[in-house]
Amino acid sequence: MVYLKTVFATLAAVIGANAAAGSLQQVTSSFGANPNNVGFYYYKPSNVAAKPALIVAIHYCTGSAQAYFSGTQYATLADTYGYIVIYPDSPRSGKCFDVNTSQTLSHNGGGDSQGIASMVTYAINTWGVDASRVFVTGTSSGAMMTNVMAGSYPDLFQAASAYSGVPFACFSGTSDWNSACANGQISMTGQQWGDLVRAAYPGYSGPRPRMMLWHGTADTTLYYANLQQEILEWTNVLGVSSTPTTTTLNDPETNYTHTSYGCVVQAYSAAGVGHTVPVHESIDLQWFGITPGGPSCVGGTTTTTTTTNDGTTTTMTTKTTTTTTTTAGGATQTHWGTFILLWIDKVGRVRRFALLPTLAHIPTVRPRIN
């Protein structure tokens, strides 16, 4: 365990510092069920949107809410894009999260996951967060907790991004450390993994969050074999093939391989990278639909050509960003994000009207699941 503390202690050096305009705040009053007393910290920018998106950003073992706030760019980017960030803080001395108990691995069953879920519902009810734009991410223990939140509370999240974690329920058991899982020795079929996720919330048939997974091939803390098991798990849960539909080398940087699985599952394999893969906040924001540039299921472009009375032709390009979740039955739910209006005037100049953040809050209709 001393070795593990040394490994996790190096994570602060791996994750880059932020330059947020404001400071981290804490909710100390009651905010709902929180059986393990997980700390509730948050960052709310001064220019917060009227119905903001929410990112839950979860720290690593030996870390803290303050360390993840200071060591990542989520808060800095919130100053630009107007979303809110929640930073849960582990209540344990080693600062790992509860990712193993039956309570945390079940919907409203208790554990750390219920405390974090209560933070999300508090943010929706108290701060006016857009319930259709809630996302979760984390590193190491926080990545494992990201998998847990996506499995135990699929009704709360639209997308997730997990950095160097393990599959949902891989650590399950009485001990807070599972060497077989950590060493990549637990191997199951996609169906077996998927059944564990579905058992966390019996009877649930609504939308489930899209998953983005990151792992380094040289990871000797939570071994690289766990990435393939995560892929098997979430492709099964989201109803797509575990065979990549696309494979892109050197994406998003040299020695990374990006594979996609029907768009709703994305994986990044980082050759030669240990524990953990550095956080790629800008890619996370695209995946969440907060900024443009994500995969096809996250955004698109529509071009409309109109002709005026004097015969002048104007081409208007509406670029939108969306997030799409896939239900257990294969239906999808789309949430609209940022809206950019471009047009070409009558002398051929490209014009940009504006970024219209208020249009990010167009209400959505959830599909009926029979």
Coordinates of C-alpha atoms in Angstrom, one line a residue:
M1 CA 0.0 0.0 0.0
V2 CA 3.0 2.3 0.6
Y3 CA 3.9 1.8 -3.1
L4 CA 0.3 2.7 -4.1
K5 CA 0.5 5.9 -2.1
T6 CA 3.7 6.9 -3.8
V7 CA 2.2 6.2 -7.3
F8 CA -1.0 8.2 -6.5
A9 CA 1.0 11.0 -5.0
T10 CA 2.7 11.6 -8.4
L11 CA -0.7 12.3 -10.1
A12 CA -0.7 15.9 -8.9
A13 CA 2.5 16.5 -11.0
V14 CA 0.9 14.8 -14.1
I15 CA -2.2 16.9 -14.1
G16 CA -1.7 20.6 -15.1
A17 CA -2.6 23.6 -13.0
N18 CA -5.7 25.8 -13.7
A19 CA -6.1 29.5 -13.8
A20 CA -9.7 29.9 -12.7
A21 CA -10.9 33.4 -12.0
G22 CA -12.7 32.4 -8.8
S23 CA -12.1 30.0 -5.9
L24 CA -13.5 26.6 -4.8
Q25 CA -16.6 26.7 -2.6
Q26 CA -18.1 24.2 -0.3
V27 CA -21.7 23.2 0.6
T28 CA -21.8 22.5 4.3
S29 CA -25.5 22.4 4.8
S30 CA -27.7 19.3 4.2
F31 CA -28.0 18.6 0.4
G32 CA -29.7 15.1 0.5
A33 CA -28.8 11.6 1.3
N34 CA -25.0 11.3 1.9
P35 CA -24.4 8.2 4.1
N36 CA -20.6 8.3 3.9
N37 CA -20.2 12.1 4.3
V38 CA -18.6 12.7 0.9
G39 CA -17.4 16.3 0.8
F40 CA -19.3 18.7 -1.6
Y41 CA -17.2 21.3 -3.3
Y42 CA -18.0 23.2 -6.4
Y43 CA -16.9 26.0 -8.7
K44 CA -19.5 28.4 -10.1
P45 CA -18.1 31.0 -12.5
S46 CA -19.2 34.6 -12.3
N47 CA -20.8 34.4 -15.8
V48 CA -22.7 31.2 -15.1
A49 CA -25.3 30.5 -17.7
A50 CA -29.0 30.8 -17.0
K51 CA -29.5 27.0 -17.2
P52 CA -25.9 25.8 -17.0
A53 CA -24.4 22.4 -17.8
L54 CA -22.8 20.5 -14.9
I55 CA -19.5 18.5 -14.8
V56 CA -18.8 16.3 -11.8
A57 CA -15.0 15.9 -11.6
I58 CA -13.8 13.2 -9.3
H59 CA -10.2 13.1 -7.8
Y60 CA -7.7 10.2 -7.5
C61 CA -6.5 8.4 -4.4
T62 CA -4.5 10.6 -2.1
G63 CA -6.0 13.6 -3.9
S64 CA -8.8 15.9 -2.9
A65 CA -11.4 18.2 -4.3
Q66 CA -9.0 21.1 -4.0
A67 CA -6.2 19.2 -5.8
Y68 CA -8.4 18.3 -8.7
F69 CA -9.8 21.8 -8.9
S70 CA -6.2 23.2 -8.9
G71 CA -4.8 20.5 -11.1
T72 CA -7.3 20.4 -14.0
Q73 CA -8.7 23.0 -16.4
Y74 CA -12.4 22.3 -15.9
A75 CA -12.8 25.4 -13.7
T76 CA -10.8 27.6 -16.0
L77 CA -12.9 26.6 -19.0
A78 CA -16.0 27.1 -16.9
D79 CA -15.1 30.8 -16.9
T80 CA -15.4 30.8 -20.7
Y81 CA -18.4 28.5 -21.2
G82 CA -20.5 29.2 -18.1
Y83 CA -21.0 25.7 -16.7
I84 CA -20.7 24.6 -13.1
V85 CA -18.2 22.0 -11.7
I86 CA -18.8 19.8 -8.7
Y87 CA -15.7 18.3 -7.0
P88 CA -16.6 15.5 -4.6
D89 CA -14.1 14.9 -1.8
S90 CA -13.4 11.4 -0.5
P91 CA -14.1 11.1 3.3
R92 CA -11.4 8.4 3.8
S93 CA -7.9 8.8 5.1
G94 CA -6.4 7.4 1.9
K95 CA -8.7 9.6 -0.1
C96 CA -9.9 6.8 -2.4
F97 CA -13.6 6.5 -3.2
D98 CA -16.0 3.7 -2.4
V99 CA -16.2 1.7 -5.6
N100 CA -16.5 -1.8 -4.2
T101 CA -19.4 -2.0 -1.8
S102 CA -22.9 -3.3 -2.7
Q103 CA -24.3 0.0 -1.5
T104 CA -22.3 2.2 -3.9
L105 CA -22.9 -0.3 -6.8
S106 CA -26.7 0.1 -6.6
H107 CA -29.1 2.9 -7.3
N108 CA -30.1 4.7 -4.1
G109 CA -28.4 1.9 -2.2
G110 CA -26.0 4.2 -0.2
G111 CA -22.3 4.5 -0.4
D112 CA -20.3 7.3 -2.0
S113 CA -22.3 7.1 -5.2
Q114 CA -25.5 8.2 -3.4
G115 CA -23.8 11.2 -1.9
I116 CA -22.5 12.3 -5.3
A117 CA -25.9 11.7 -6.8
S118 CA -27.4 14.0 -4.1
M119 CA -25.0 16.7 -5.1
V120 CA -26.2 16.5 -8.7
T121 CA -29.9 16.7 -7.7
Y122 CA -29.1 19.6 -5.4
A123 CA -27.4 21.5 -8.2
I124 CA -30.4 20.9 -10.5
N125 CA -32.9 22.0 -7.9
T126 CA -31.0 24.8 -6.3
W127 CA -28.8 26.3 -9.0
G128 CA -31.0 25.7 -12.0
V129 CA -28.6 23.2 -13.7
D130 CA -30.0 21.8 -17.0
A131 CA -30.8 18.2 -16.1
S132 CA -30.2 17.2 -19.7
R133 CA -26.6 18.5 -19.6
V134 CA -25.0 16.7 -16.7
F135 CA -21.6 14.9 -17.1
V136 CA -19.1 13.0 -15.0
T137 CA -15.3 12.5 -15.3
G138 CA -12.5 11.5 -13.1
T139 CA -8.9 10.1 -12.8
S140 CA -7.8 6.8 -11.3
S141 CA -10.1 6.2 -8.3
G142 CA -12.1 9.0 -9.7
A143 CA -12.3 7.2 -13.1
M144 CA -13.5 4.1 -11.2
M145 CA -16.1 6.3 -9.5
T146 CA -17.0 7.7 -13.0
N147 CA -17.9 4.1 -14.1
V148 CA -19.8 3.6 -10.8
M149 CA -21.9 6.8 -11.3
A150 CA -22.6 5.9 -14.9
G151 CA -23.8 2.4 -13.8
S152 CA -25.7 3.2 -10.6
Y153 CA -27.2 6.5 -11.7
P154 CA -27.7 6.4 -15.5
D155 CA -30.7 8.7 -15.1
L156 CA -28.5 11.6 -14.0
F157 CA -25.7 11.7 -16.6
Q158 CA -25.6 12.1 -20.4
A159 CA -21.9 11.3 -20.9
A160 CA -18.8 10.3 -19.0
S161 CA -15.0 10.4 -19.5
A162 CA -12.9 8.0 -17.4
Y163 CA -9.1 8.4 -17.1
S164 CA -7.3 5.2 -16.2
G165 CA -10.0 3.3 -14.4
V166 CA -11.6 -0.1 -14.3
P167 CA -15.1 -1.4 -15.3
F168 CA -18.1 -0.9 -13.2
A169 CA -18.2 -3.6 -10.3
C170 CA -14.7 -4.8 -11.1
F171 CA -13.6 -3.9 -7.6
S172 CA -16.7 -5.3 -6.0
G173 CA -16.2 -7.1 -2.6
T174 CA -15.5 -6.4 1.0
S175 CA -12.0 -5.0 0.5
D176 CA -11.5 -1.5 -0.8
W177 CA -8.6 -2.8 -2.9
N178 CA -9.0 -5.6 -5.5
S179 CA -5.6 -6.8 -6.7
A180 CA -7.1 -9.2 -9.3
C181 CA -9.0 -6.3 -10.9
A182 CA -6.1 -3.8 -10.6
N183 CA -3.7 -6.3 -12.2
G184 CA -6.1 -6.8 -15.1
Q185 CA -6.8 -10.4 -14.2
I186 CA -10.6 -10.2 -14.2
S187 CA -11.9 -11.0 -17.7
M188 CA -15.6 -11.5 -18.6
T189 CA -17.8 -11.3 -21.6
G190 CA -19.6 -8.1 -22.5
Q191 CA -22.8 -9.7 -21.5
Q192 CA -21.5 -10.6 -18.1
W193 CA -20.2 -7.1 -17.5
G194 CA -23.4 -5.5 -18.9
D195 CA -25.5 -7.6 -16.6
L196 CA -23.6 -6.2 -13.6
V197 CA -24.4 -2.7 -14.8
R198 CA -28.1 -3.4 -15.4
A199 CA -28.4 -5.1 -12.0
A200 CA -27.4 -1.8 -10.4
Y201 CA -30.7 -0.3 -11.3
P202 CA -33.3 -3.1 -11.8
G203 CA -36.1 -2.2 -14.1
Y204 CA -34.5 0.9 -15.5
S205 CA -35.0 1.2 -19.3
G206 CA -34.2 4.9 -19.9
P207 CA -31.2 6.6 -21.5
R208 CA -27.7 5.7 -20.4
P209 CA -24.7 7.9 -20.7
R210 CA -22.2 7.7 -23.5
M211 CA -18.7 6.6 -22.4
M212 CA -15.2 7.8 -23.2
L213 CA -12.4 5.7 -21.8
W214 CA -8.7 6.6 -21.5
H215 CA -5.8 4.2 -20.5
G216 CA -2.0 4.0 -20.8
T217 CA -0.4 0.8 -22.1
A218 CA 2.4 1.1 -19.4
D219 CA 0.0 1.4 -16.5
T220 CA 1.2 -0.9 -13.6
T221 CA -1.3 0.4 -11.0
L222 CA -4.6 -0.3 -12.8
Y223 CA -3.3 -2.4 -15.6
Y224 CA -4.0 -1.7 -19.3
A225 CA -6.1 -4.9 -19.7
N226 CA -8.9 -3.1 -17.9
L227 CA -9.5 -0.9 -20.9
Q228 CA -10.6 -3.8 -23.0
Q229 CA -12.9 -4.9 -20.2
E230 CA -14.4 -1.4 -20.0
I231 CA -15.0 -1.4 -23.7
L232 CA -16.7 -4.8 -23.5
E233 CA -18.9 -3.6 -20.7
W234 CA -20.1 -0.3 -22.1
T235 CA -20.5 -1.5 -25.7
N236 CA -22.8 -4.2 -24.3
V237 CA -24.7 -1.8 -22.1
L238 CA -25.1 0.7 -24.9
G239 CA -26.0 -1.9 -27.5
V240 CA -23.1 -1.5 -30.0
S241 CA -20.5 -3.9 -31.3
S242 CA -17.2 -4.2 -29.3
T243 CA -15.4 -4.2 -32.7
P244 CA -14.2 -0.7 -33.5
T245 CA -16.1 1.1 -36.2
T246 CA -13.1 3.5 -36.7
T247 CA -9.5 3.4 -35.6
T248 CA -7.3 6.5 -35.8
L249 CA -3.6 6.6 -35.0
N250 CA -1.9 9.5 -33.3
D251 CA -5.2 11.0 -32.2
P252 CA -5.4 13.3 -30.3
E253 CA -1.6 13.3 -30.1
T254 CA 1.4 11.2 -31.0
N255 CA 1.3 7.6 -29.8
Y256 CA -2.4 7.7 -28.9
T257 CA -4.8 5.4 -30.7
H258 CA -8.4 6.4 -30.8
T259 CA -11.1 3.8 -31.4
S260 CA -14.8 4.4 -31.7
Y261 CA -17.7 2.0 -31.2
G262 CA -20.9 3.2 -32.9
C263 CA -20.0 6.7 -31.6
V264 CA -21.5 6.2 -28.2
V265 CA -18.3 4.6 -26.8
Q266 CA -14.9 6.1 -27.5
A267 CA -11.6 4.8 -26.3
Y268 CA -8.1 6.2 -26.2
S269 CA -5.0 4.0 -25.8
A270 CA -1.9 5.9 -24.9
A271 CA 1.2 3.9 -25.8
G272 CA 4.0 4.1 -23.2
V273 CA 1.9 6.1 -20.8
G274 CA 1.7 4.9 -17.2
H275 CA -0.7 5.8 -14.4
T276 CA -2.4 8.0 -15.3
V277 CA -3.3 9.4 -18.8
P278 CA -3.2 13.2 -18.6
V279 CA -6.6 14.9 -18.6
H280 CA -7.7 16.2 -22.0
E281 CA -10.3 18.7 -20.9
S282 CA -10.9 20.2 -24.3
I283 CA -11.8 16.8 -25.8
D284 CA -14.0 16.1 -22.8
L285 CA -16.0 19.4 -23.4
Q286 CA -16.5 18.3 -27.1
W287 CA -17.6 14.9 -26.0
F288 CA -20.0 16.5 -23.5
G289 CA -21.4 18.8 -26.2
I290 CA -20.4 21.9 -24.3
T291 CA -18.1 23.0 -27.2
P292 CA -18.3 22.1 -30.9
G293 CA -16.2 19.5 -32.5
G294 CA -17.3 16.2 -31.0
P295 CA -18.2 13.0 -32.9
S296 CA -21.2 12.8 -35.2
C297 CA -23.6 11.9 -32.4
V298 CA -22.6 15.0 -30.5
G299 CA -23.0 17.7 -33.1
G300 CA -23.6 18.6 -36.8
T301 CA -24.0 21.3 -39.4
T302 CA -27.0 22.3 -41.4
T303 CA -26.8 24.6 -44.4
T304 CA -29.8 26.5 -45.7
T305 CA -29.8 28.6 -48.9
T306 CA -32.3 31.4 -49.4
T307 CA -33.0 33.8 -52.2
T308 CA -34.1 37.4 -51.5
N309 CA -36.5 39.4 -53.6
D310 CA -33.7 41.1 -55.5
G311 CA -32.2 37.8 -56.5
T312 CA -29.3 37.8 -54.0
T313 CA -28.5 34.4 -52.6
T314 CA -27.6 34.0 -49.0
T315 CA -26.2 30.8 -47.5
M316 CA -26.7 30.4 -43.8
T317 CA -24.9 27.7 -41.9
T318 CA -26.3 26.7 -38.5
K319 CA -23.7 24.8 -36.5
T320 CA -25.1 23.0 -33.4
T321 CA -23.6 20.9 -30.7
T322 CA -25.6 18.1 -29.2
T323 CA -25.3 15.2 -26.9
T324 CA -27.0 11.9 -27.7
T325 CA -27.7 9.1 -25.3
T326 CA -28.7 5.6 -26.2
T327 CA -31.3 3.7 -24.3
A328 CA -31.3 0.0 -23.5
G329 CA -33.7 -0.5 -26.3
G330 CA -31.6 1.3 -28.8
A331 CA -33.6 4.6 -28.9
T332 CA -31.8 7.8 -28.7
Q333 CA -32.2 11.1 -27.0
T334 CA -30.7 14.3 -28.3
H335 CA -29.8 17.4 -26.2
W336 CA -29.0 20.6 -28.1
G337 CA -26.0 22.6 -27.1
T338 CA -24.2 25.7 -28.5
F339 CA -25.5 27.5 -31.6
I340 CA -23.4 29.4 -34.1
L341 CA -24.9 31.3 -37.0
L342 CA -22.7 31.9 -40.1
W343 CA -23.8 33.5 -43.4
I344 CA -22.3 34.7 -46.7
D345 CA -23.5 38.2 -47.7
K346 CA -24.3 39.3 -51.2
V347 CA -20.6 40.3 -51.9
G348 CA -19.3 36.9 -50.8
R349 CA -18.0 37.8 -47.3
V350 CA -18.4 35.2 -44.6
R351 CA -20.2 36.7 -41.5
R352 CA -20.5 35.3 -38.0
F353 CA -23.7 36.4 -36.3
A354 CA -22.9 35.3 -32.7
L355 CA -22.7 32.5 -30.3
L356 CA -26.1 32.3 -28.8
P357 CA -25.8 30.4 -25.5
T358 CA -29.5 30.9 -24.6
L359 CA -30.4 28.5 -27.4
A360 CA -28.4 25.8 -25.5
H361 CA -31.4 25.4 -23.3
I362 CA -34.1 24.3 -25.9
P363 CA -36.1 21.7 -24.0
T364 CA -35.8 18.1 -25.0
V365 CA -38.4 15.3 -25.2
R366 CA -37.4 12.0 -23.8
P367 CA -38.5 9.0 -25.9
R368 CA -41.1 6.7 -24.4
I369 CA -39.7 3.3 -23.6
N370 CA -42.2 0.6 -23.8

